[in-house]
PDB file of C-alpha atoms in Angstrom:
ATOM      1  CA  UNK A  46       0.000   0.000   0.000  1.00 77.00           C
ATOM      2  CA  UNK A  47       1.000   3.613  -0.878  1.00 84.00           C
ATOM      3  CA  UNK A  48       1.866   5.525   2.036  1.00 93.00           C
ATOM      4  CA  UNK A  49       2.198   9.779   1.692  1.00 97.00           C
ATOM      5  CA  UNK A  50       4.414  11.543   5.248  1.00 97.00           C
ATOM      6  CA  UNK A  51       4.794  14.938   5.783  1.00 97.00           C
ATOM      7  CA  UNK A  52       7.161  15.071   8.647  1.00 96.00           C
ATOM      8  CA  UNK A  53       6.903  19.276   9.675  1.00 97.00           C
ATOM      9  CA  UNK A  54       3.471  19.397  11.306  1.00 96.00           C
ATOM     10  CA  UNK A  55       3.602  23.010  11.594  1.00 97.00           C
ATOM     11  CA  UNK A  56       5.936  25.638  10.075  1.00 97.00           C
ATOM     12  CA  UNK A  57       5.942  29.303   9.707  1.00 97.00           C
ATOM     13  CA  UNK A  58       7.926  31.996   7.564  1.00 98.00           C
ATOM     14  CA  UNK A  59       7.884  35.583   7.242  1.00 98.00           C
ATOM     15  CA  UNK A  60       6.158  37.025   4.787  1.00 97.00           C
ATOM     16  CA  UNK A  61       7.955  37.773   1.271  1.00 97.00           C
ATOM     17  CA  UNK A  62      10.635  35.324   2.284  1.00 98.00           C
ATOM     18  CA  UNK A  63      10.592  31.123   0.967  1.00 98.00           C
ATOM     19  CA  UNK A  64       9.869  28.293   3.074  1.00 98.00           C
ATOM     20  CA  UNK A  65       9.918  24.416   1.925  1.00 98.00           C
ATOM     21  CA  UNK A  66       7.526  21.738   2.745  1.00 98.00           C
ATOM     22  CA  UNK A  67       8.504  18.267   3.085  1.00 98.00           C
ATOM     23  CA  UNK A  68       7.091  15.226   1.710  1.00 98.00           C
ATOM     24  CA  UNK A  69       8.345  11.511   1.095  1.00 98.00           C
ATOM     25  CA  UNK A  70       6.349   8.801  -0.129  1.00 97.00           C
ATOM     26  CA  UNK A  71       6.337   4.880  -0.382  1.00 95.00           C
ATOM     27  CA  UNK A  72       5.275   3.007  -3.387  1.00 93.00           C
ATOM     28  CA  UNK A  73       6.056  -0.295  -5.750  1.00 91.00           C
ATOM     29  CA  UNK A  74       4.606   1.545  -8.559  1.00 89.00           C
ATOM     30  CA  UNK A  75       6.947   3.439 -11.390  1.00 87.00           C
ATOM     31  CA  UNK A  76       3.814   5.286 -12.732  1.00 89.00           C
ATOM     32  CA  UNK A  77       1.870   7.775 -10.512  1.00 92.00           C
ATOM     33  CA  UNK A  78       1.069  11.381  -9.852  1.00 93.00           C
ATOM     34  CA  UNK A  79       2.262  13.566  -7.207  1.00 95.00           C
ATOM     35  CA  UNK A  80       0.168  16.902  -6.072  1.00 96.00           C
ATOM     36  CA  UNK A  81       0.194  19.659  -3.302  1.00 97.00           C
ATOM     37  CA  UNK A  82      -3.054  21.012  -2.013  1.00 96.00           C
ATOM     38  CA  UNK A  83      -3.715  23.971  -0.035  1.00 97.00           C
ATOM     39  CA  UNK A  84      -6.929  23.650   2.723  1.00 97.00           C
ATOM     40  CA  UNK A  85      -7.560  27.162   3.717  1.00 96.00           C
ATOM     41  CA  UNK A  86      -9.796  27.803   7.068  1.00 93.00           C
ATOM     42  CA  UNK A  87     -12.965  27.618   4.573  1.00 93.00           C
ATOM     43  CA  UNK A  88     -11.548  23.750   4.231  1.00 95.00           C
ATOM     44  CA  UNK A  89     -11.796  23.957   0.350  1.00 95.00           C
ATOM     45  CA  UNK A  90      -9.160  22.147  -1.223  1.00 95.00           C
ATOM     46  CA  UNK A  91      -7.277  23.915  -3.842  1.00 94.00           C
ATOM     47  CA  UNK A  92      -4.969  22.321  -6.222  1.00 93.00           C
ATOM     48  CA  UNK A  93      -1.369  24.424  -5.903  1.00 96.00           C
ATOM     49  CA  UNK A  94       0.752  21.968  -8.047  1.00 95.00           C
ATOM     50  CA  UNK A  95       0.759  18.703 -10.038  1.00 94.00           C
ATOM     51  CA  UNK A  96       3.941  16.460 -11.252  1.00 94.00           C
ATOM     52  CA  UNK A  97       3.812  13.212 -12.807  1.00 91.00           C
ATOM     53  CA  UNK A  98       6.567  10.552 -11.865  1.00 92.00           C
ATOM     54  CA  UNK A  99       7.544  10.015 -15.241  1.00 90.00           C
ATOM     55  CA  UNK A 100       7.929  13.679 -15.585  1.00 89.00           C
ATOM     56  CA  UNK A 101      11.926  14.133 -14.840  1.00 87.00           C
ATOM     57  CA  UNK A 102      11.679  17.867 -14.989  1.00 93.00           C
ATOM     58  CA  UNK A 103      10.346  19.602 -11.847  1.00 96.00           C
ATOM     59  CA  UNK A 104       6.977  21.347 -11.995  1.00 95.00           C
ATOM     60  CA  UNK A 105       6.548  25.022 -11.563  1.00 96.00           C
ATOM     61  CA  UNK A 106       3.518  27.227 -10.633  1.00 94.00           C
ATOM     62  CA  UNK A 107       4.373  30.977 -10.537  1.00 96.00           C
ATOM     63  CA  UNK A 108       5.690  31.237  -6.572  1.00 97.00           C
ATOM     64  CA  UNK A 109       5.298  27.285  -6.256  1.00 98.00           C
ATOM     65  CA  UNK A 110       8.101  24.538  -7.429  1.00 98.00           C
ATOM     66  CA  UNK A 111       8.523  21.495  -6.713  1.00 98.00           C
ATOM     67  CA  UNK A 112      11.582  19.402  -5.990  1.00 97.00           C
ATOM     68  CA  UNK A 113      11.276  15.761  -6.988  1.00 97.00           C
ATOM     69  CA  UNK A 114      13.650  12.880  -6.323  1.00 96.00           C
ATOM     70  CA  UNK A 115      11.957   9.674  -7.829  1.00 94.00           C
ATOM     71  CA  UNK A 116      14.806   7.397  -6.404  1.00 93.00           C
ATOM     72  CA  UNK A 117      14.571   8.993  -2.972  1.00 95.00           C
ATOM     73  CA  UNK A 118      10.643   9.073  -3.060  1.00 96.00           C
ATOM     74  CA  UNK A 119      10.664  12.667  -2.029  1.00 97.00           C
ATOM     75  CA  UNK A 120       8.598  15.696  -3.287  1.00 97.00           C
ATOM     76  CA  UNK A 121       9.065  18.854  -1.322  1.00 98.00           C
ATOM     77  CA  UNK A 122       7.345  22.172  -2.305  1.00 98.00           C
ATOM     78  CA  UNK A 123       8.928  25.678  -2.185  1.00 98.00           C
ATOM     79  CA  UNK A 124       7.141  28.484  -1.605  1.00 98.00           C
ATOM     80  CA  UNK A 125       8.688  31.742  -2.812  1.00 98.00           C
ATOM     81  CA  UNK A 126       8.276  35.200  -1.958  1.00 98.00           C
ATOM     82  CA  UNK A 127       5.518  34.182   0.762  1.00 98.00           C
ATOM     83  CA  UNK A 128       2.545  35.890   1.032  1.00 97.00           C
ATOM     84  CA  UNK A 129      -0.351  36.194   3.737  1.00 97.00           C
ATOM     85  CA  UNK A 130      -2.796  34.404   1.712  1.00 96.00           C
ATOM     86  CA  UNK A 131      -0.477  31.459   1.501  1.00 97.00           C
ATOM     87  CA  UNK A 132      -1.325  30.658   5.204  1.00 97.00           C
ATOM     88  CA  UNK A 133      -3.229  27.123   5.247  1.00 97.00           C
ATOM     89  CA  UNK A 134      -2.838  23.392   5.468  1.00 97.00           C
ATOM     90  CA  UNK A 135      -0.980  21.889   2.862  1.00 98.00           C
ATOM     91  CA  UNK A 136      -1.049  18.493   1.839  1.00 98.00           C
ATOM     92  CA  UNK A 137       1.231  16.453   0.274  1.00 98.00           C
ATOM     93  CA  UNK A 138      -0.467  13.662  -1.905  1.00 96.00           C
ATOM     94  CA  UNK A 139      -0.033  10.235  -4.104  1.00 95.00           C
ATOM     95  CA  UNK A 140      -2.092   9.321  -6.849  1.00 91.00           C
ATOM     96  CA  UNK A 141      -2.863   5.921  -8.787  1.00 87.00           C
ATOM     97  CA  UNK A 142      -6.182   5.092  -9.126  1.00 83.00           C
ATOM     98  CA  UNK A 143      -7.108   6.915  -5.937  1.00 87.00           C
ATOM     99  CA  UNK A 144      -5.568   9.732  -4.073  1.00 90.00           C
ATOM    100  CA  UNK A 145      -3.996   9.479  -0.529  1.00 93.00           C
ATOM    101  CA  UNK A 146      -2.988  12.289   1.382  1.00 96.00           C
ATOM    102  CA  UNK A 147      -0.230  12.962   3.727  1.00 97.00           C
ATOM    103  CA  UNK A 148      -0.938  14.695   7.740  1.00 96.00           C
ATOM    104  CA  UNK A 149      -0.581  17.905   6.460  1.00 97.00           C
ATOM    105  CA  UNK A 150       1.177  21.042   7.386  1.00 98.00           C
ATOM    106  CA  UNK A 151       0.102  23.424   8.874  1.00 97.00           C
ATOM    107  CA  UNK A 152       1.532  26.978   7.483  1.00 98.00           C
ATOM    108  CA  UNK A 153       1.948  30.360   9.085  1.00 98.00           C
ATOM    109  CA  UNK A 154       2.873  33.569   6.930  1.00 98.00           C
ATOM    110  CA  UNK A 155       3.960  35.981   9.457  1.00 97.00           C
ATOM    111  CA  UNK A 156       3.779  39.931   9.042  1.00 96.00           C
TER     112      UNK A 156
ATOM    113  CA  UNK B 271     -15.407  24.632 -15.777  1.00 65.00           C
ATOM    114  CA  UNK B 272     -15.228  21.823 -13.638  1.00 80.00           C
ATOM    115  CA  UNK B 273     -17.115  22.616 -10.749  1.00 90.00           C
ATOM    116  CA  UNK B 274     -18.150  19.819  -8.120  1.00 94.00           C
ATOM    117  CA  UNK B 275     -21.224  20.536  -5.733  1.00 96.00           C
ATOM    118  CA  UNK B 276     -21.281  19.247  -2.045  1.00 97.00           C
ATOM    119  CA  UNK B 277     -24.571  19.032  -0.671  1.00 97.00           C
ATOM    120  CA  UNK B 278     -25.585  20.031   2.528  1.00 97.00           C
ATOM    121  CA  UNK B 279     -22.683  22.589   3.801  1.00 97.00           C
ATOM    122  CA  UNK B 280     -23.892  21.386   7.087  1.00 97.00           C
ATOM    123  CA  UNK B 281     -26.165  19.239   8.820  1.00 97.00           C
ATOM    124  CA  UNK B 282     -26.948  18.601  12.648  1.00 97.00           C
ATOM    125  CA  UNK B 283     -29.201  15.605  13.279  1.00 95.00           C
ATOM    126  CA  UNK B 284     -29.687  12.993  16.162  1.00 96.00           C
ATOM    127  CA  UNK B 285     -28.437   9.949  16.884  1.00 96.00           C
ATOM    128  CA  UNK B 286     -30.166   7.309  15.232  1.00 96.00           C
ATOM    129  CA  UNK B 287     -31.284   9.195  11.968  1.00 96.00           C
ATOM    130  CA  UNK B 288     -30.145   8.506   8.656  1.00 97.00           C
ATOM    131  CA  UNK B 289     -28.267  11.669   7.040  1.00 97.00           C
ATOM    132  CA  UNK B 290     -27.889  11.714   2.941  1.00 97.00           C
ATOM    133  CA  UNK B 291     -24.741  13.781   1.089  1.00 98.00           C
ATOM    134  CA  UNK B 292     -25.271  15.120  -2.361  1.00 97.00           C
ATOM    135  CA  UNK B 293     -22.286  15.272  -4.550  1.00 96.00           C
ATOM    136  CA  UNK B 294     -23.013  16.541  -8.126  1.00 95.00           C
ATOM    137  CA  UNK B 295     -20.253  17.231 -11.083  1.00 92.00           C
ATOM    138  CA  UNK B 296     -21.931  20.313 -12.731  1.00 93.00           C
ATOM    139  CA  UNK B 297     -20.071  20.793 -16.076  1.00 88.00           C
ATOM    140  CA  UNK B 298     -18.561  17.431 -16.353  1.00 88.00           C
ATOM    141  CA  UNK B 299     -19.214  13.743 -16.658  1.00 88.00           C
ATOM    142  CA  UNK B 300     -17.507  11.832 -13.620  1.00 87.00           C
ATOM    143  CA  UNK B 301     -17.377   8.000 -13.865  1.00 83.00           C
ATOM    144  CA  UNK B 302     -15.133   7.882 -10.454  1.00 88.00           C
ATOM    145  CA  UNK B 303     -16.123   9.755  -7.253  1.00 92.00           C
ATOM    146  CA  UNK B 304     -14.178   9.278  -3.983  1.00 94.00           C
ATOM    147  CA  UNK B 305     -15.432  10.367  -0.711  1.00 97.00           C
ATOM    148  CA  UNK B 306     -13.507  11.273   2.480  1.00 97.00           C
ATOM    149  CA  UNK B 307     -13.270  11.785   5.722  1.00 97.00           C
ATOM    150  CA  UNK B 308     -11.706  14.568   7.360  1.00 97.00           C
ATOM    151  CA  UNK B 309     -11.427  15.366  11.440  1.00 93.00           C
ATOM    152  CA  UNK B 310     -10.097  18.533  13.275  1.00 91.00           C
ATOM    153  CA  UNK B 311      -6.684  19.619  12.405  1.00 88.00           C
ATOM    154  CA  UNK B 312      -5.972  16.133  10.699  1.00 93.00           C
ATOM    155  CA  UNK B 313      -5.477  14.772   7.355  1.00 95.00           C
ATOM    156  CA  UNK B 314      -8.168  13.657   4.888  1.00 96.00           C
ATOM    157  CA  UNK B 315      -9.215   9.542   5.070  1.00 96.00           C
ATOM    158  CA  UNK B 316      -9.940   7.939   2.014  1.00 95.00           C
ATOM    159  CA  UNK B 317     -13.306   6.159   2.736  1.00 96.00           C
ATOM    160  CA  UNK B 318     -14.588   5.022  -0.408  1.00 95.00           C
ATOM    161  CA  UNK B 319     -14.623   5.188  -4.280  1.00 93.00           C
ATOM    162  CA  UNK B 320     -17.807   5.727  -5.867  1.00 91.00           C
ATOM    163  CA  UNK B 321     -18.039   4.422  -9.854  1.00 87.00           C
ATOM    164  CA  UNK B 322     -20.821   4.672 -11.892  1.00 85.00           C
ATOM    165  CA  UNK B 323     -23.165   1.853 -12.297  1.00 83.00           C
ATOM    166  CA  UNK B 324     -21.315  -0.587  -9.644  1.00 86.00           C
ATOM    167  CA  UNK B 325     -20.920  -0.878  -6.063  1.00 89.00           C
ATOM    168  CA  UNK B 326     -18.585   0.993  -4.569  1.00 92.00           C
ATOM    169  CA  UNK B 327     -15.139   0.317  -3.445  1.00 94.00           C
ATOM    170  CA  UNK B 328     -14.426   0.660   0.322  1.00 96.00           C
ATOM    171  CA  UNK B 329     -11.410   1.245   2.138  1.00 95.00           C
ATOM    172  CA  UNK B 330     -10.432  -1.293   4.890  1.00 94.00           C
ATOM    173  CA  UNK B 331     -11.735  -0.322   8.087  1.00 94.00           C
ATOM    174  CA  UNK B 332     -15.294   1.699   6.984  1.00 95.00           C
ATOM    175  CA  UNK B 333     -18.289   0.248   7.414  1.00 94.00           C
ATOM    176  CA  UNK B 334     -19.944  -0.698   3.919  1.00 93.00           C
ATOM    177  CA  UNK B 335     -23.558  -0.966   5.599  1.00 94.00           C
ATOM    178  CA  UNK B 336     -22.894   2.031   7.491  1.00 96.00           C
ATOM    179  CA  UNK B 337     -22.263   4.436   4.824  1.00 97.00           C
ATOM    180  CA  UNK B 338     -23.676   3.625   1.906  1.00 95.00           C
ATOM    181  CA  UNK B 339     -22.732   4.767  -1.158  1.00 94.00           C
ATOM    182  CA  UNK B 340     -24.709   5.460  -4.125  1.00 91.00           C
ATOM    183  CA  UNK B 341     -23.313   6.478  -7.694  1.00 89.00           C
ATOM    184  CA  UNK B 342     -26.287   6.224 -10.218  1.00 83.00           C
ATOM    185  CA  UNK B 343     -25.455   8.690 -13.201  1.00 89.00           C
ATOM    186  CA  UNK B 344     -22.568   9.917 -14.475  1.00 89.00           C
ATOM    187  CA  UNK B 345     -22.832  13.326 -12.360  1.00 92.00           C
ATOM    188  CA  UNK B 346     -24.049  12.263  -8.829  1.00 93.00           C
ATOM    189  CA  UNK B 347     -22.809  10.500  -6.263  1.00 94.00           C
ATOM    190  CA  UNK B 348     -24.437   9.977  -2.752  1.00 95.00           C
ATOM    191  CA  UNK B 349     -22.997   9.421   0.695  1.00 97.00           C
ATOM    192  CA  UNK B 350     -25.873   8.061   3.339  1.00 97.00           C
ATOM    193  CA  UNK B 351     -24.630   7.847   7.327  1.00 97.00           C
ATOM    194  CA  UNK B 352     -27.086   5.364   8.527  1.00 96.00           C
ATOM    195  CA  UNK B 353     -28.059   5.575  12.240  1.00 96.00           C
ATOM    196  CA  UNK B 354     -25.633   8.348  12.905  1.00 96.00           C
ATOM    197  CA  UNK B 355     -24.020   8.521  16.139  1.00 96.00           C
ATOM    198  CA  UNK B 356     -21.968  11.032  18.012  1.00 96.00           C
ATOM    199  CA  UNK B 357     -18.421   9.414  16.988  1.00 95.00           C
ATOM    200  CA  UNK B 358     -19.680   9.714  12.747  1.00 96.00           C
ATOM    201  CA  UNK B 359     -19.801  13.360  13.354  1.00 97.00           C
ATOM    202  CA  UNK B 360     -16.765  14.631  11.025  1.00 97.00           C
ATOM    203  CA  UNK B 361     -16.206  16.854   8.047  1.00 97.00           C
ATOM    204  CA  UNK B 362     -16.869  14.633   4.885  1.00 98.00           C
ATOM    205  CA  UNK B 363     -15.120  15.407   1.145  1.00 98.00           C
ATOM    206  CA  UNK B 364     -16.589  13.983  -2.493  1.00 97.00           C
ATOM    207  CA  UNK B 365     -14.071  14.463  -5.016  1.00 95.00           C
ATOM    208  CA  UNK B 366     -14.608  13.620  -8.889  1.00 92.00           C
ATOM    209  CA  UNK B 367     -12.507  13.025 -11.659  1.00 85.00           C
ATOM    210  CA  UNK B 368     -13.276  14.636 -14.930  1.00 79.00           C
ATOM    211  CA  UNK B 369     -13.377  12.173 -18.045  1.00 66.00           C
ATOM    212  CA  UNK B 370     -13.140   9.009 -16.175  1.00 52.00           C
ATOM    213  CA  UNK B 371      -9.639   9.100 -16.016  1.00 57.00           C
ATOM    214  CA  UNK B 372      -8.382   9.047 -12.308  1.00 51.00           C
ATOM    215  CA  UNK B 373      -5.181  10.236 -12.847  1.00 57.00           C
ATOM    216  CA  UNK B 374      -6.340  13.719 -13.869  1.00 62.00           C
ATOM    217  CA  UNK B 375      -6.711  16.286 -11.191  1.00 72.00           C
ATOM    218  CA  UNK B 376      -9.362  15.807  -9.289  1.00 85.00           C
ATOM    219  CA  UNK B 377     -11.892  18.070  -8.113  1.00 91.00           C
ATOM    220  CA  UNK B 378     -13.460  18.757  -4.545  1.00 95.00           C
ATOM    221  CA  UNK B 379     -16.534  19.627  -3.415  1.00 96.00           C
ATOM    222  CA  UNK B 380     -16.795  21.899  -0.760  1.00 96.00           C
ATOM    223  CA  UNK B 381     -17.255  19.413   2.114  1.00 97.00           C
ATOM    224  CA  UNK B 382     -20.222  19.017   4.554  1.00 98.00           C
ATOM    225  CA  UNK B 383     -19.879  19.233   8.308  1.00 97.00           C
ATOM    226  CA  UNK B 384     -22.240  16.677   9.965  1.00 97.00           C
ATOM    227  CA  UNK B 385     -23.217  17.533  13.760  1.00 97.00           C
ATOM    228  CA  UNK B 386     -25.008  14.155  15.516  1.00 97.00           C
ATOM    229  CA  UNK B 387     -26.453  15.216  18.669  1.00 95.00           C
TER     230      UNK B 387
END
């Protein structure tokens, strides 16, 4: 079974500067899909970024990038230039066939 | 586009009544539906996976006869908590995937907080 850990349950940052998330996954399978989604307080889930395993280069959303090590089952988001707004859960999670989520982290943006 | 509706936003009922969640895809066809399970300040549980036209597919651990899961057109899935008690109340999640393929992105509903008394 596929199993999704987000070691950092709670991290903060100041705003405008970067902060990284951390994420490492098990799995048997070679083809799957990795994603980041952000739960604000209204608990909506909101996609922030999407890579696929077979995908070697990293994915990039505007202020959001990924780093992802297939061998070392890792997939950590950056957060640049951090902003209010960004404060939320994030989750980290695996996809194939269904999608599992990590604990989550829980993410302050300081004045 | 792809917009997924979560029916009630909330419901409080008492213990022993039967409490049905809409989930509708409004501009999409969704053959697969999941459905979780989400509690205060934790992660989100994979309870089921709703497809069109069969019987769902539940995750070890939740209770088939308990909640029952309906998926009878290609835009609407259901989620019924039969004889809710206190421990069921929890913040439940549809999600759909767009085109039948369930390696797309999915999308979320807006979630329903349920309240047993």
């Amino acid at each position: 079974a596929q199993t999704v850990t987000q070691s950092q349950p709670e991290m903060s940052v100041q705003e405008a500067e970067t902060v990284t998330l951390s994420c490492t996954y098990d799995t048997s399978e070679s083809n799957y899909y990795l994603f980041w989604y952000k739960q604000p307080p209204s608990r909506q889930m909101i996609l922030v970024i999407r890579q696929e395993a077979y995908k070697q280069q990293n994915a990039t959303e505007n202020r959001f990038s990924v780093n992802f090590q297939k061998a070392a089952k890792s997939f950590s988001l950056k957060i640049s230039d951090s902003q209010l707004g960004d404060t939320a859960m994030y989750f980290c999670a695996f996809m194939n066939g269904k999608l599992i989520f990590g604990q989550g982290t829980e993410l302050s943006v300081k004045p | 586009g792809a917009v997924v509706s979560q029916h009630p936003s909330w419901v409080i009922c008492k213990s022993g009544t039967s409490v049905k969640i809409e989930c509708r895809s409004l501009d999409f066809q969704a053959t697969t539906m999941f459905w979780y399970r989400q509690f205060p300040k934790q992660s989100l549980m994979l309870m089921a996976t709703s497809n069109e036209g069969s019987k769902a597919t539940y995750e070890q651990g939740v209770e088939k006869d308990k909640f029952l899961i309906n998926h009878a057109s290609l835009t609407l899935s259901t989620l019924t908590v039969t004889s809710a008690h206190p421990e069921d109340s929890s913040f439940y999640i549809c999600s759909a995937a767009k085109d039948g393929s369930t390696n797309e992105k999915l999308f979320f509903g807006s979630g329903t907080q349920l309240s047993v008394l």
